[in-house]
Coordinates of C-alpha atoms and ligand atoms in Angstrom, one line a residue:
M1 CA -4.9 14.7 7.8
H2 CA -6.9 14.9 4.6
A3 CA -6.4 17.4 1.8
L4 CA -9.1 19.0 -0.4
V5 CA -8.4 20.9 -3.6
P6 CA -11.4 22.8 -5.1
L7 CA -11.3 23.4 -8.9
K8 CA -14.0 25.2 -10.8
S9 CA -13.4 23.5 -14.1
L10 CA -10.4 23.3 -16.4
D11 CA -12.1 25.3 -19.1
A12 CA -14.0 28.0 -17.2
A13 CA -11.2 28.7 -14.7
K14 CA -9.1 31.8 -14.8
S15 CA -11.2 34.0 -17.0
R16 CA -9.2 37.0 -15.8
L17 CA -6.3 35.7 -17.8
A18 CA -8.3 35.8 -21.0
E19 CA -6.6 39.0 -22.1
I20 CA -3.3 37.3 -22.4
L21 CA -4.1 33.6 -22.9
T22 CA -6.4 31.8 -25.3
P23 CA -9.0 29.4 -23.8
A24 CA -6.8 26.4 -24.7
E25 CA -3.8 28.0 -23.1
R26 CA -5.8 28.8 -20.0
S27 CA -7.1 25.3 -19.7
A28 CA -3.6 23.7 -20.2
L29 CA -2.1 26.1 -17.6
V30 CA -4.8 25.3 -15.0
E31 CA -4.3 21.6 -15.6
A32 CA -0.5 21.9 -15.1
M33 CA -1.0 24.0 -11.9
V34 CA -3.4 21.5 -10.4
R35 CA -1.1 18.6 -11.2
D36 CA 1.7 20.4 -9.3
V37 CA -0.5 21.1 -6.3
L38 CA -1.8 17.5 -6.2
A39 CA 1.7 16.1 -6.6
V40 CA 2.9 18.0 -3.5
L41 CA -0.1 16.9 -1.4
V42 CA -0.2 13.3 -2.5
E43 CA 3.5 12.8 -1.8
H44 CA 3.5 14.6 1.5
A45 CA 4.1 12.2 4.4
G46 CA 1.8 14.1 6.7
I47 CA -1.3 13.8 4.4
E48 CA -3.2 10.5 4.3
S49 CA -5.4 11.2 1.3
V50 CA -6.2 14.0 -1.2
T51 CA -9.5 14.8 -2.9
L52 CA -10.2 17.0 -5.9
V53 CA -13.7 18.6 -6.1
S54 CA -14.7 19.9 -9.5
S55 CA -17.6 20.0 -11.9
D56 CA -15.3 19.1 -14.8
L57 CA -15.3 15.4 -15.7
A58 CA -11.8 15.9 -17.2
A59 CA -10.7 16.8 -13.7
H60 CA -11.9 13.3 -12.6
T61 CA -9.3 11.7 -14.9
L62 CA -6.7 14.2 -13.7
A63 CA -7.4 13.3 -10.1
A64 CA -7.1 9.6 -10.8
E65 CA -3.8 10.1 -12.7
C66 CA -2.4 12.0 -9.7
G67 CA -3.5 9.5 -7.1
A68 CA -6.3 11.7 -5.7
S69 CA -10.0 10.9 -5.0
F70 CA -12.7 12.9 -6.7
I71 CA -16.0 14.6 -5.7
D72 CA -18.3 15.5 -8.5
E73 CA -19.4 19.1 -7.8
D74 CA -22.5 18.6 -9.8
K75 CA -23.8 16.0 -7.4
L76 CA -23.5 18.5 -4.5
Q77 CA -26.5 20.6 -3.5
G78 CA -24.8 24.0 -3.1
T79 CA -23.3 26.2 -5.8
G80 CA -20.5 28.7 -5.5
L81 CA -17.1 28.1 -4.0
N82 CA -18.1 28.5 -0.4
A83 CA -21.0 26.1 -0.6
V84 CA -19.1 23.6 -2.6
V85 CA -16.1 23.6 -0.1
S86 CA -18.5 23.4 2.9
E87 CA -20.3 20.4 1.6
S88 CA -17.1 18.7 0.5
V89 CA -15.6 19.2 4.0
E90 CA -18.8 17.6 5.5
L91 CA -18.4 14.6 3.2
L92 CA -14.7 14.2 4.2
A93 CA -15.6 14.5 7.9
A94 CA -18.4 11.9 7.5
G95 CA -15.8 9.7 5.8
G96 CA -13.6 9.7 8.9
A97 CA -11.2 12.7 8.3
D98 CA -10.1 14.3 11.6
S99 CA -8.3 17.3 10.2
I100 CA -8.6 19.0 6.8
L101 CA -6.2 21.1 4.7
I102 CA -7.7 23.0 1.8
V103 CA -5.4 24.3 -0.9
H104 CA -6.5 25.8 -4.2
G105 CA -5.3 24.5 -7.4
D106 CA -3.9 27.8 -8.6
V107 CA -0.9 27.9 -6.3
P108 CA 1.7 26.3 -8.5
A109 CA 4.7 27.3 -6.5
L110 CA 3.5 25.2 -3.5
Q111 CA 6.3 23.2 -1.9
A112 CA 6.2 20.4 0.6
T113 CA 7.9 22.8 3.1
D114 CA 4.8 25.1 2.9
V115 CA 2.5 22.2 3.9
T116 CA 4.9 21.0 6.6
A117 CA 5.0 24.5 8.1
A118 CA 1.2 24.7 8.2
L119 CA 1.0 21.2 9.8
Q120 CA 3.5 22.2 12.4
I121 CA 1.7 25.4 13.4
H122 CA -1.5 23.6 13.6
A123 CA 0.1 20.9 15.8
E124 CA 1.4 23.5 18.1
S125 CA -1.4 26.0 18.2
G126 CA -4.6 24.2 16.9
G127 CA -7.4 26.4 15.8
L128 CA -7.5 27.8 12.2
V129 CA -4.4 28.1 10.1
I130 CA -4.6 30.5 7.2
G131 CA -1.9 30.4 4.5
T132 CA -2.3 33.8 2.9
D133 CA -1.0 35.4 -0.3
I134 CA 1.6 38.0 -1.0
D135 CA -0.9 40.8 -0.2
S136 CA -2.2 39.1 2.9
R137 CA -5.7 39.2 1.5
G138 CA -6.5 35.7 0.2
S139 CA -6.8 32.2 1.8
N140 CA -4.7 30.0 -0.4
L141 CA -4.5 27.4 2.4
L142 CA -6.8 26.7 5.3
L143 CA -6.2 24.0 8.0
F144 CA -8.5 23.0 10.8
T145 CA -9.9 20.0 12.6
V146 CA -13.3 18.7 11.8
K147 CA -14.4 19.7 15.3
D148 CA -13.7 23.4 14.3
I149 CA -14.9 23.5 10.7
P150 CA -15.0 27.2 9.9
E151 CA -17.6 29.1 8.0
F152 CA -16.1 29.7 4.6
H153 CA -15.6 33.2 3.3
Y154 CA -13.7 32.8 0.1
G155 CA -13.8 35.9 -2.1
E156 CA -12.5 39.4 -1.6
D157 CA -10.3 39.8 1.6
S158 CA -11.0 36.2 2.6
C159 CA -7.9 36.1 4.9
E160 CA -9.3 38.9 7.1
R161 CA -12.8 37.5 7.0
H162 CA -11.8 34.0 7.9
A163 CA -9.6 35.4 10.8
R164 CA -12.4 37.6 12.1
W165 CA -14.9 34.7 12.0
A166 CA -12.5 32.6 14.1
Q167 CA -11.6 35.4 16.5
D168 CA -15.3 36.3 17.1
L169 CA -15.8 32.7 18.3
G170 CA -12.7 33.0 20.5
R171 CA -10.7 30.5 18.4
Q172 CA -7.0 30.5 17.8
V173 CA -6.0 31.8 14.4
S174 CA -2.5 31.6 12.9
V175 CA -1.7 33.3 9.6
L176 CA 1.1 31.7 7.6
R177 CA 3.1 33.7 5.1
H178 CA 5.2 31.4 3.0
S179 CA 6.7 32.1 -0.4
G180 CA 5.1 28.9 -1.9
L181 CA 1.7 30.1 -0.9
A182 CA 2.2 33.7 -1.8
L183 CA 1.2 33.5 -5.4
D184 CA -2.2 32.4 -6.7
I185 CA -2.5 32.8 -10.4
D186 CA -5.5 35.0 -11.2
R187 CA -4.4 37.9 -13.3
P188 CA -1.8 38.6 -16.0
N189 CA 0.5 40.2 -13.4
D190 CA 0.5 37.0 -11.3
L191 CA 1.6 34.9 -14.2
Q192 CA 4.4 37.3 -15.1
Q193 CA 5.5 37.2 -11.5
L194 CA 5.4 33.4 -11.5
I195 CA 7.6 33.3 -14.7
G196 CA 9.9 36.0 -13.5
D197 CA 10.4 35.5 -9.8
A198 CA 8.7 32.4 -8.4
N199 CA 9.6 28.8 -8.6
P200 CA 6.6 26.9 -10.1
G201 CA 6.3 23.1 -9.9
Q202 CA 7.5 20.9 -12.6
H203 CA 4.3 20.6 -14.7
T204 CA 3.7 24.3 -14.7
R205 CA 7.3 25.1 -15.4
E206 CA 7.4 22.6 -18.3
Y207 CA 4.2 23.9 -19.8
L208 CA 5.3 27.5 -19.6
L209 CA 8.6 26.7 -21.3
Q210 CA 7.3 24.2 -23.9
S211 CA 4.3 26.4 -25.0
G212 CA 6.6 29.4 -25.4
L213 CA 4.5 31.3 -22.8
A214 CA 7.5 31.9 -20.6
S215 CA 9.3 34.0 -23.2
R216 CA 6.1 35.5 -24.6
L217 CA 4.6 36.7 -21.3
L218 CA 7.7 38.4 -19.9
P219 CA 7.5 42.2 -20.4
P220 CA 10.5 44.0 -22.0
S221 CA 13.5 44.3 -19.6
A222 CA 14.6 47.8 -18.6
D223 CA 17.2 47.8 -21.4
Q224 CA 14.7 46.6 -24.0
W225 CA 12.2 49.3 -22.8
Q226 CA 14.9 51.9 -23.2
Q227 CA 15.5 50.7 -26.8
I228 CA 11.8 50.9 -27.6
A229 CA 11.6 54.5 -26.2
H230 CA 14.8 55.4 -28.1
A231 CA 13.6 54.0 -31.4
L232 CA 10.3 55.9 -31.1
E233 CA 12.2 59.1 -30.2
E234 CA 14.2 58.7 -33.4
G235 CA 11.0 58.4 -35.4
E236 CA 11.7 54.7 -36.2
L237 CA 9.1 52.0 -36.2
L238 CA 9.3 49.2 -33.6
S239 CA 10.4 45.8 -34.9
D240 CA 7.7 43.1 -34.9
A241 CA 9.4 41.5 -32.0
Q242 CA 9.5 44.7 -30.0
A243 CA 5.8 45.3 -30.9
L244 CA 4.9 41.8 -29.7
S245 CA 6.8 42.3 -26.5
L246 CA 4.3 45.1 -25.6
A247 CA 1.7 42.4 -25.2
A248 CA 3.3 41.5 -21.8
V249 CA 3.5 45.1 -20.6
A250 CA 1.0 45.4 -17.7
D251 CA 2.0 49.0 -16.8
T252 CA -0.6 50.8 -18.8
A253 CA 0.5 54.2 -17.4
A254 CA 4.0 53.8 -18.8
L255 CA 2.6 52.8 -22.2
V256 CA 0.2 55.8 -22.2
E257 CA 2.9 58.2 -21.2
L258 CA 5.2 57.1 -24.1
A259 CA 2.3 57.0 -26.6
G260 CA 1.2 60.6 -25.7
T261 CA 4.7 61.8 -26.4
V262 CA 4.9 59.9 -29.7
R263 CA 1.5 61.3 -30.8
D264 CA 2.5 64.9 -29.9
R265 CA 5.6 64.5 -32.1
G266 CA 3.4 63.6 -35.1
H267 CA 0.3 65.7 -34.5
G268 CA 1.1 68.5 -32.1
N269 CA -1.9 70.0 -30.4
V270 CA -4.6 69.1 -32.9
I271 CA -7.3 66.4 -32.6
T272 CA -9.4 66.1 -35.7
Y273 CA -12.9 64.8 -36.6
S274 CA -15.0 64.5 -39.7
R275 CA -18.4 66.0 -39.7
K276 CA -20.5 63.4 -41.5
V277 CA -23.9 62.1 -42.4
F278 CA -24.3 58.4 -41.6
I279 CA -26.1 56.5 -44.4
P280 CA -27.3 53.0 -43.4
L281 CA -27.8 52.0 -47.1
S282 CA -28.9 48.5 -46.1
H283 CA -29.3 46.7 -42.8
L284 CA -29.3 43.3 -44.6
C285 CA -26.2 41.2 -44.3
R286 CA -25.2 37.7 -45.1
D287 CA -23.1 37.5 -41.9
V288 CA -24.2 36.9 -38.3
C289 CA -21.6 38.5 -36.0
H290 CA -22.6 37.7 -32.5
Y291 CA -22.4 41.2 -31.2
C292 CA -24.1 43.0 -34.1
T293 CA -27.5 44.8 -34.0
F294 CA -26.9 46.6 -37.3
A295 CA -27.7 43.6 -39.4
Q296 CA -31.5 42.8 -39.6
T297 CA -33.5 40.2 -41.3
P298 CA -35.9 41.3 -44.1
R299 CA -38.9 40.7 -41.9
K300 CA -37.7 43.2 -39.4
I301 CA -37.2 46.1 -41.8
E302 CA -39.5 48.1 -44.0
Q303 CA -37.1 48.3 -47.0
A304 CA -34.1 46.3 -48.1
F305 CA -32.2 49.4 -49.4
M306 CA -32.5 53.0 -48.6
P307 CA -34.0 54.8 -51.6
V308 CA -31.6 57.2 -53.3
E309 CA -33.9 60.2 -52.9
D310 CA -33.9 59.6 -49.1
V311 CA -30.1 59.5 -49.1
L312 CA -29.8 62.7 -51.1
E313 CA -32.3 64.5 -48.8
L314 CA -30.3 63.4 -45.8
C315 CA -27.1 64.6 -47.4
R316 CA -28.5 67.9 -48.3
Q317 CA -29.6 68.4 -44.7
G318 CA -26.2 67.4 -43.5
A319 CA -24.4 69.7 -46.0
A320 CA -26.5 72.6 -44.6
M321 CA -25.1 71.7 -41.1
G322 CA -21.5 71.7 -42.3
C323 CA -21.1 68.0 -43.0
Q324 CA -18.5 67.1 -45.6
E325 CA -18.6 63.3 -45.5
A326 CA -21.3 60.9 -46.5
L327 CA -20.5 57.6 -44.7
F328 CA -22.0 54.6 -46.4
T329 CA -22.5 51.7 -44.1
L330 CA -24.1 48.4 -45.1
G331 CA -24.1 44.7 -44.5
E332 CA -22.0 42.3 -46.5
R333 CA -23.5 41.1 -49.9
P334 CA -27.1 40.6 -48.6
E335 CA -28.2 39.3 -52.0
L336 CA -26.2 36.1 -51.5
R337 CA -28.5 35.3 -48.5
Y338 CA -31.8 37.0 -48.9
K339 CA -34.3 36.7 -51.8
A340 CA -35.8 40.0 -50.5
A341 CA -32.4 41.7 -51.3
R342 CA -32.2 40.1 -54.8
E343 CA -35.8 41.2 -55.6
A344 CA -35.2 44.7 -54.3
L345 CA -32.0 45.1 -56.3
A346 CA -33.8 43.8 -59.4
E347 CA -36.6 46.3 -58.9
L348 CA -34.0 49.1 -58.6
G349 CA -32.3 47.9 -61.7
F350 CA -29.0 46.6 -60.2
D351 CA -27.4 43.2 -60.2
S352 CA -25.5 43.6 -56.9
T353 CA -25.5 45.7 -53.7
L354 CA -22.1 47.2 -54.7
E355 CA -23.5 48.4 -58.0
Y356 CA -26.3 50.2 -56.1
V357 CA -23.7 51.6 -53.7
R358 CA -21.8 53.0 -56.6
Y359 CA -24.9 54.6 -58.2
V360 CA -26.0 56.3 -54.9
A361 CA -22.5 57.4 -54.0
E362 CA -22.1 59.0 -57.5
R363 CA -25.4 60.9 -57.1
V364 CA -24.4 62.1 -53.6
L365 CA -21.0 63.3 -54.9
K366 CA -22.5 65.1 -57.9
E367 CA -25.7 66.5 -56.3
T368 CA -24.7 67.4 -52.7
G369 CA -21.0 67.9 -52.8
L370 CA -20.5 65.6 -49.8
L371 CA -17.5 63.2 -50.2
P372 CA -18.5 59.6 -50.0
H373 CA -16.6 57.3 -47.6
I374 CA -17.7 53.7 -48.4
N375 CA -17.6 50.8 -45.9
A376 CA -18.9 48.0 -48.0
G377 CA -17.1 45.1 -46.5
C378 CA -14.9 42.6 -48.5
M379 CA -14.4 43.6 -52.1
T380 CA -12.8 42.4 -55.3
A381 CA -10.2 44.5 -57.3
V382 CA -12.9 45.3 -59.9
E383 CA -15.4 46.5 -57.2
I384 CA -12.7 48.6 -55.5
A385 CA -11.9 50.2 -58.9
E386 CA -15.5 51.0 -59.5
L387 CA -16.2 52.5 -56.1
R388 CA -12.9 54.5 -56.2
Q389 CA -14.5 56.6 -59.0
V390 CA -17.2 57.8 -56.7
S391 CA -15.6 58.1 -53.3
A392 CA -12.8 60.0 -51.6
S393 CA -12.0 57.1 -49.2
M394 CA -13.1 53.6 -48.2
G395 CA -12.6 51.3 -45.3
I396 CA -13.0 47.9 -43.8
M397 CA -12.5 47.1 -40.1
L398 CA -10.1 44.1 -39.8
E399 CA -11.5 43.7 -36.3
S400 CA -9.0 40.9 -35.6
A401 CA -6.5 38.8 -37.5
S402 CA -7.2 35.9 -35.2
E403 CA -8.8 33.0 -37.0
R404 CA -9.7 31.6 -33.6
L405 CA -12.5 34.1 -33.4
C406 CA -14.2 32.3 -36.4
Q407 CA -14.3 29.0 -34.6
K408 CA -17.5 27.5 -33.2
G409 CA -18.6 29.4 -30.1
M410 CA -16.6 32.5 -31.1
P411 CA -18.1 35.8 -32.3
H412 CA -17.3 35.4 -36.0
Y413 CA -18.6 31.8 -36.3
G414 CA -21.0 31.7 -39.2
S415 CA -19.7 35.0 -40.8
P416 CA -17.7 34.1 -43.9
D417 CA -16.7 37.7 -44.5
K418 CA -14.9 37.9 -41.1
D419 CA -12.2 35.5 -42.2
P420 CA -9.2 37.6 -41.5
A421 CA -7.5 36.5 -44.7
L422 CA -10.4 37.8 -46.8
R423 CA -10.4 41.2 -45.1
L424 CA -6.6 41.5 -45.4
Q425 CA -7.0 40.7 -49.1
T426 CA -9.4 43.6 -49.4
L427 CA -6.9 45.8 -47.6
E428 CA -4.2 44.6 -50.0
L429 CA -6.3 45.2 -53.1
A430 CA -7.2 48.7 -51.9
G431 CA -3.5 49.4 -51.4
Q432 CA -2.8 48.3 -55.0
A433 CA -5.6 50.5 -56.2
E434 CA -4.3 53.5 -54.2
V435 CA -7.4 54.1 -52.2
P436 CA -7.1 56.2 -49.0
F437 CA -8.2 53.5 -46.6
T438 CA -9.5 53.1 -43.1
S439 CA -9.2 50.0 -40.9
G440 CA -8.9 49.1 -37.3
I441 CA -9.5 46.6 -34.6
L442 CA -12.5 45.7 -32.4
I443 CA -11.3 44.9 -28.9
G444 CA -13.0 42.8 -26.2
I445 CA -14.6 40.1 -28.3
G446 CA -12.5 37.2 -27.0
E447 CA -9.1 38.0 -28.4
T448 CA -5.9 38.2 -26.3
R449 CA -3.7 41.3 -26.1
R450 CA -1.1 39.5 -28.2
E451 CA -3.7 38.8 -30.9
R452 CA -4.5 42.5 -30.9
I453 CA -0.9 43.3 -31.5
E454 CA -0.8 40.7 -34.2
S455 CA -3.8 42.3 -35.8
L456 CA -2.1 45.8 -35.7
L457 CA 1.0 44.3 -37.2
A458 CA -1.0 42.7 -40.0
L459 CA -2.4 46.2 -40.7
R460 CA 1.0 47.8 -40.5
A461 CA 2.5 45.3 -42.9
V462 CA -0.1 46.0 -45.6
H463 CA 0.4 49.8 -45.0
R464 CA 4.1 49.5 -45.3
R465 CA 3.6 47.9 -48.8
H466 CA 1.2 50.5 -50.1
G467 CA 1.1 53.5 -47.7
H468 CA -2.7 53.7 -48.1
L469 CA -3.9 53.2 -44.5
Q470 CA -4.8 56.7 -43.5
E471 CA -6.2 55.9 -40.1
V472 CA -6.4 53.0 -37.6
I473 CA -9.5 52.8 -35.4
V474 CA -9.4 51.2 -31.9
Q475 CA -13.0 50.4 -31.2
N476 CA -14.2 48.9 -27.9
F477 CA -16.9 46.2 -28.0
R478 CA -20.2 47.2 -26.4
A479 CA -22.6 44.5 -25.3
K480 CA -26.0 45.0 -26.9
P481 CA -29.3 43.5 -25.7
G482 CA -30.8 40.9 -28.0
T483 CA -27.4 39.7 -29.3
L484 CA -25.6 36.5 -28.5
M485 CA -23.0 38.5 -26.7
A486 CA -25.5 40.6 -24.6
A487 CA -24.0 39.2 -21.4
A488 CA -20.3 39.3 -22.5
P489 CA -18.1 41.6 -20.4
E490 CA -17.1 44.8 -22.1
P491 CA -13.4 45.8 -22.1
D492 CA -12.7 48.3 -19.3
L493 CA -11.2 51.7 -19.7
E494 CA -7.7 50.5 -18.8
D495 CA -7.8 47.9 -21.5
L496 CA -9.0 50.4 -24.0
L497 CA -6.2 52.9 -23.0
W498 CA -3.7 50.1 -23.1
T499 CA -4.7 49.2 -26.7
I500 CA -4.8 52.7 -28.0
A501 CA -1.3 53.3 -26.5
A502 CA 0.0 50.1 -28.0
A503 CA -1.5 51.0 -31.4
R504 CA 0.2 54.4 -31.3
L505 CA 3.6 52.9 -30.4
I506 CA 3.3 50.3 -33.2
F507 CA 2.3 52.8 -35.9
G508 CA 4.5 55.6 -34.7
G509 CA 3.8 59.3 -34.6
Q510 CA 2.5 60.0 -38.1
M511 CA -0.4 57.5 -38.3
N512 CA -3.9 58.8 -37.4
I513 CA -5.1 56.7 -34.5
Q514 CA -8.8 57.0 -33.8
A515 CA -11.3 56.0 -31.0
P516 CA -15.0 56.6 -31.3
P517 CA -16.0 59.2 -28.7
N518 CA -19.6 58.0 -28.4
L519 CA -18.5 54.6 -27.1
S520 CA -16.6 56.0 -24.2
P521 CA -18.6 58.9 -22.8
G522 CA -17.1 60.8 -19.8
V523 CA -13.5 59.6 -20.4
L524 CA -12.5 61.4 -23.6
P525 CA -9.5 63.3 -22.1
Q526 CA -8.0 59.9 -21.1
L527 CA -8.4 58.6 -24.6
V528 CA -6.5 61.6 -25.9
A529 CA -3.8 61.1 -23.3
A530 CA -3.4 57.5 -24.5
G531 CA -2.3 58.6 -28.0
I532 CA -5.3 59.2 -30.3
N533 CA -5.3 62.2 -32.6
D534 CA -8.7 61.7 -34.2
W535 CA -12.3 61.1 -33.1
G536 CA -13.5 59.8 -36.5
G537 CA -16.8 60.7 -38.0
V538 CA -19.2 62.6 -35.8
S539 CA -22.7 63.6 -37.0
P540 CA -24.8 66.5 -35.9
L541 CA -27.7 65.0 -37.8
T542 CA -27.8 61.2 -37.9
P543 CA -27.3 58.5 -35.2
D544 CA -24.5 55.9 -35.1
H545 CA -26.6 53.2 -36.7
V546 CA -24.0 50.6 -35.7
N547 CA -24.2 51.6 -32.0
P548 CA -27.6 53.3 -31.9
E549 CA -27.7 53.2 -28.1
A550 CA -24.6 55.5 -28.0
P551 CA -25.3 59.0 -29.1
W552 CA -22.6 61.2 -30.7
P553 CA -21.3 63.9 -28.3
H554 CA -22.5 67.4 -29.2
L555 CA -19.7 69.0 -31.2
D556 CA -19.4 71.8 -28.6
S557 CA -18.9 69.3 -25.8
L558 CA -16.5 67.3 -27.9
A559 CA -14.4 70.5 -28.4
R560 CA -14.6 71.1 -24.6
E561 CA -13.4 67.6 -23.7
T562 CA -10.7 67.8 -26.3
A563 CA -9.6 71.2 -24.8
A564 CA -9.7 69.5 -21.3
A565 CA -7.0 67.2 -22.7
G566 CA -4.9 70.2 -23.8
K567 CA -5.8 69.9 -27.5
F568 CA -7.7 71.8 -30.2
L569 CA -10.5 70.2 -32.1
D570 CA -10.4 70.7 -35.9
Q571 CA -12.6 69.5 -38.7
R572 CA -11.1 67.4 -41.5
L573 CA -12.4 65.8 -44.7
T574 CA -12.9 62.0 -44.9
I575 CA -9.7 62.0 -46.9
Y576 CA -6.8 63.1 -44.7
P577 CA -4.6 66.0 -45.7
A578 CA -1.6 63.9 -46.5
Y579 CA -3.7 62.1 -49.2
A580 CA -5.8 65.0 -50.3
T581 CA -2.7 67.0 -51.1
E582 CA -1.5 64.3 -53.5
P583 CA -4.7 63.9 -55.5
G584 CA -2.9 62.6 -58.6
R585 CA -2.0 59.4 -56.7
W586 CA -4.9 59.0 -54.3
L587 CA -8.0 60.2 -56.0
D588 CA -9.9 59.5 -59.2
R589 CA -9.8 62.3 -61.7
A590 CA -13.5 62.8 -61.3
L591 CA -13.0 63.9 -57.7
Ligands
SF4_601 S1 -20.9 43.3 -37.9 FE1 -21.1 43.8 -40.1 S2 -20.6 41.9 -41.1 FE2 -21.1 41.4 -39.0 S3 -23.3 40.9 -39.1 FE3 -23.1 43.1 -38.6 S4 -23.3 44.1 -40.5 FE4 -22.8 42.0 -41.0

């Protein structure tokens, strides 16, 4: 009897665990699981030899350390799991193996008794033995003689497909349901089940304990969940530990239900939006975020900065359509990177982009009556003080507090202004300057759920010091053609709902939680149910220049979809009522 263990690669494996584990954690977990599977097989008296097949050279070392042979997948002709297994089996058969047992490396609760049971069934009945998972859908183990090598059908419902293939040929099929084979670790739920109920092998167990994942990944117990619900009912904020425990909650429906109740307590039946004009003052940026199409190089644009007269004309048109906000969006300090930006600023008579922003915002305020909201990126205390004189509110998306996203290969690599410490510093300075401020997180760019919660907690901490955070945006990443992340998977609806609900629970009922309606067409009532109370800025005049492929919903249809969720749509200013009604503290005298 010869055993074969297929392994994609240590790094690329288990991408579905990305929402709860970092790449390094995934890789370490996969290695621990494979070590456990190899240990059981190598030590089993009924198995003569064990072979690991993988395209990962690190797996070669792993196989040698565990006493297994190695097949380099890259030297095989086929690609994909079925072709790789098929060729590997042929190689083993050619090398003299009479029977072959295939077990995947992600079955860390595998015990010698599971293997013994499979061998016994095969000895008694022959044919094909399938060790299936807890749902009777997968093929975590296959056992057959080389005279009866099956056609491999790994993938969805492989148990049924392998069984049907054998039955169609009149061969004996035995399906083995054993606890050690029941759990293959593919999704966050599987890992939680492994930690909570199953009995993983020594390497996996030690890794889960030593890395802290065992405690981190367990969802709150029933008692802890009760305490969370009770605290929110009493209008208290969750502790940091309670907030972090939400990262392991896989039951999105439960989170959403609680978040909807908490939101209703703070905002009743009203969902707000700000009718705005979107002003892309400059598409030049010194950063290179891997998902961005807003930033352009000088060669691709006609003018480095939008002329003030064009801005004023746009704002006048917007004012005639009922807009009350002028949203200034621009790249980060383009003059530090582009000569074209420096020359354009010099021609306009300004030393820096932020000086020009101040000038244009002041003209908009005085000549059109629209209230400027300025998103100018990272700023110093002096710059914030200058812009405060000409704006009703400002903002900067934190996006993520994870420094990991700035490392090589990650979306913020090469973008100095996406250093979380710098962005949090801007948030801190804005709080000290008493600026009504907007921030938020961008989800689906490689962060884990725990990192999302850490980002929300970082925002909550700065807000607790200064009280200036008037809204928190939960924005879902959208893959755009022509960017480095064009092929990256977008977060699905459930992930977005989970995050909105988590944000609501972490910030409590009073905070304004917002999700952009144009990035989730067709599912707006679900976003409301998850706990938002605001749609952000919506323009009847200008496109979303950051997501130009995603048009704003028409305001009538936004009202209809909001009503479908049982709420009223109401227009607000860029500065929220709680801040506008305390102007002595939150606004410059000129406003
Ligand atoms: S996302 Fe913002 S900071 Fe990043 S490249 Fe685009 S404009 Fe610049």
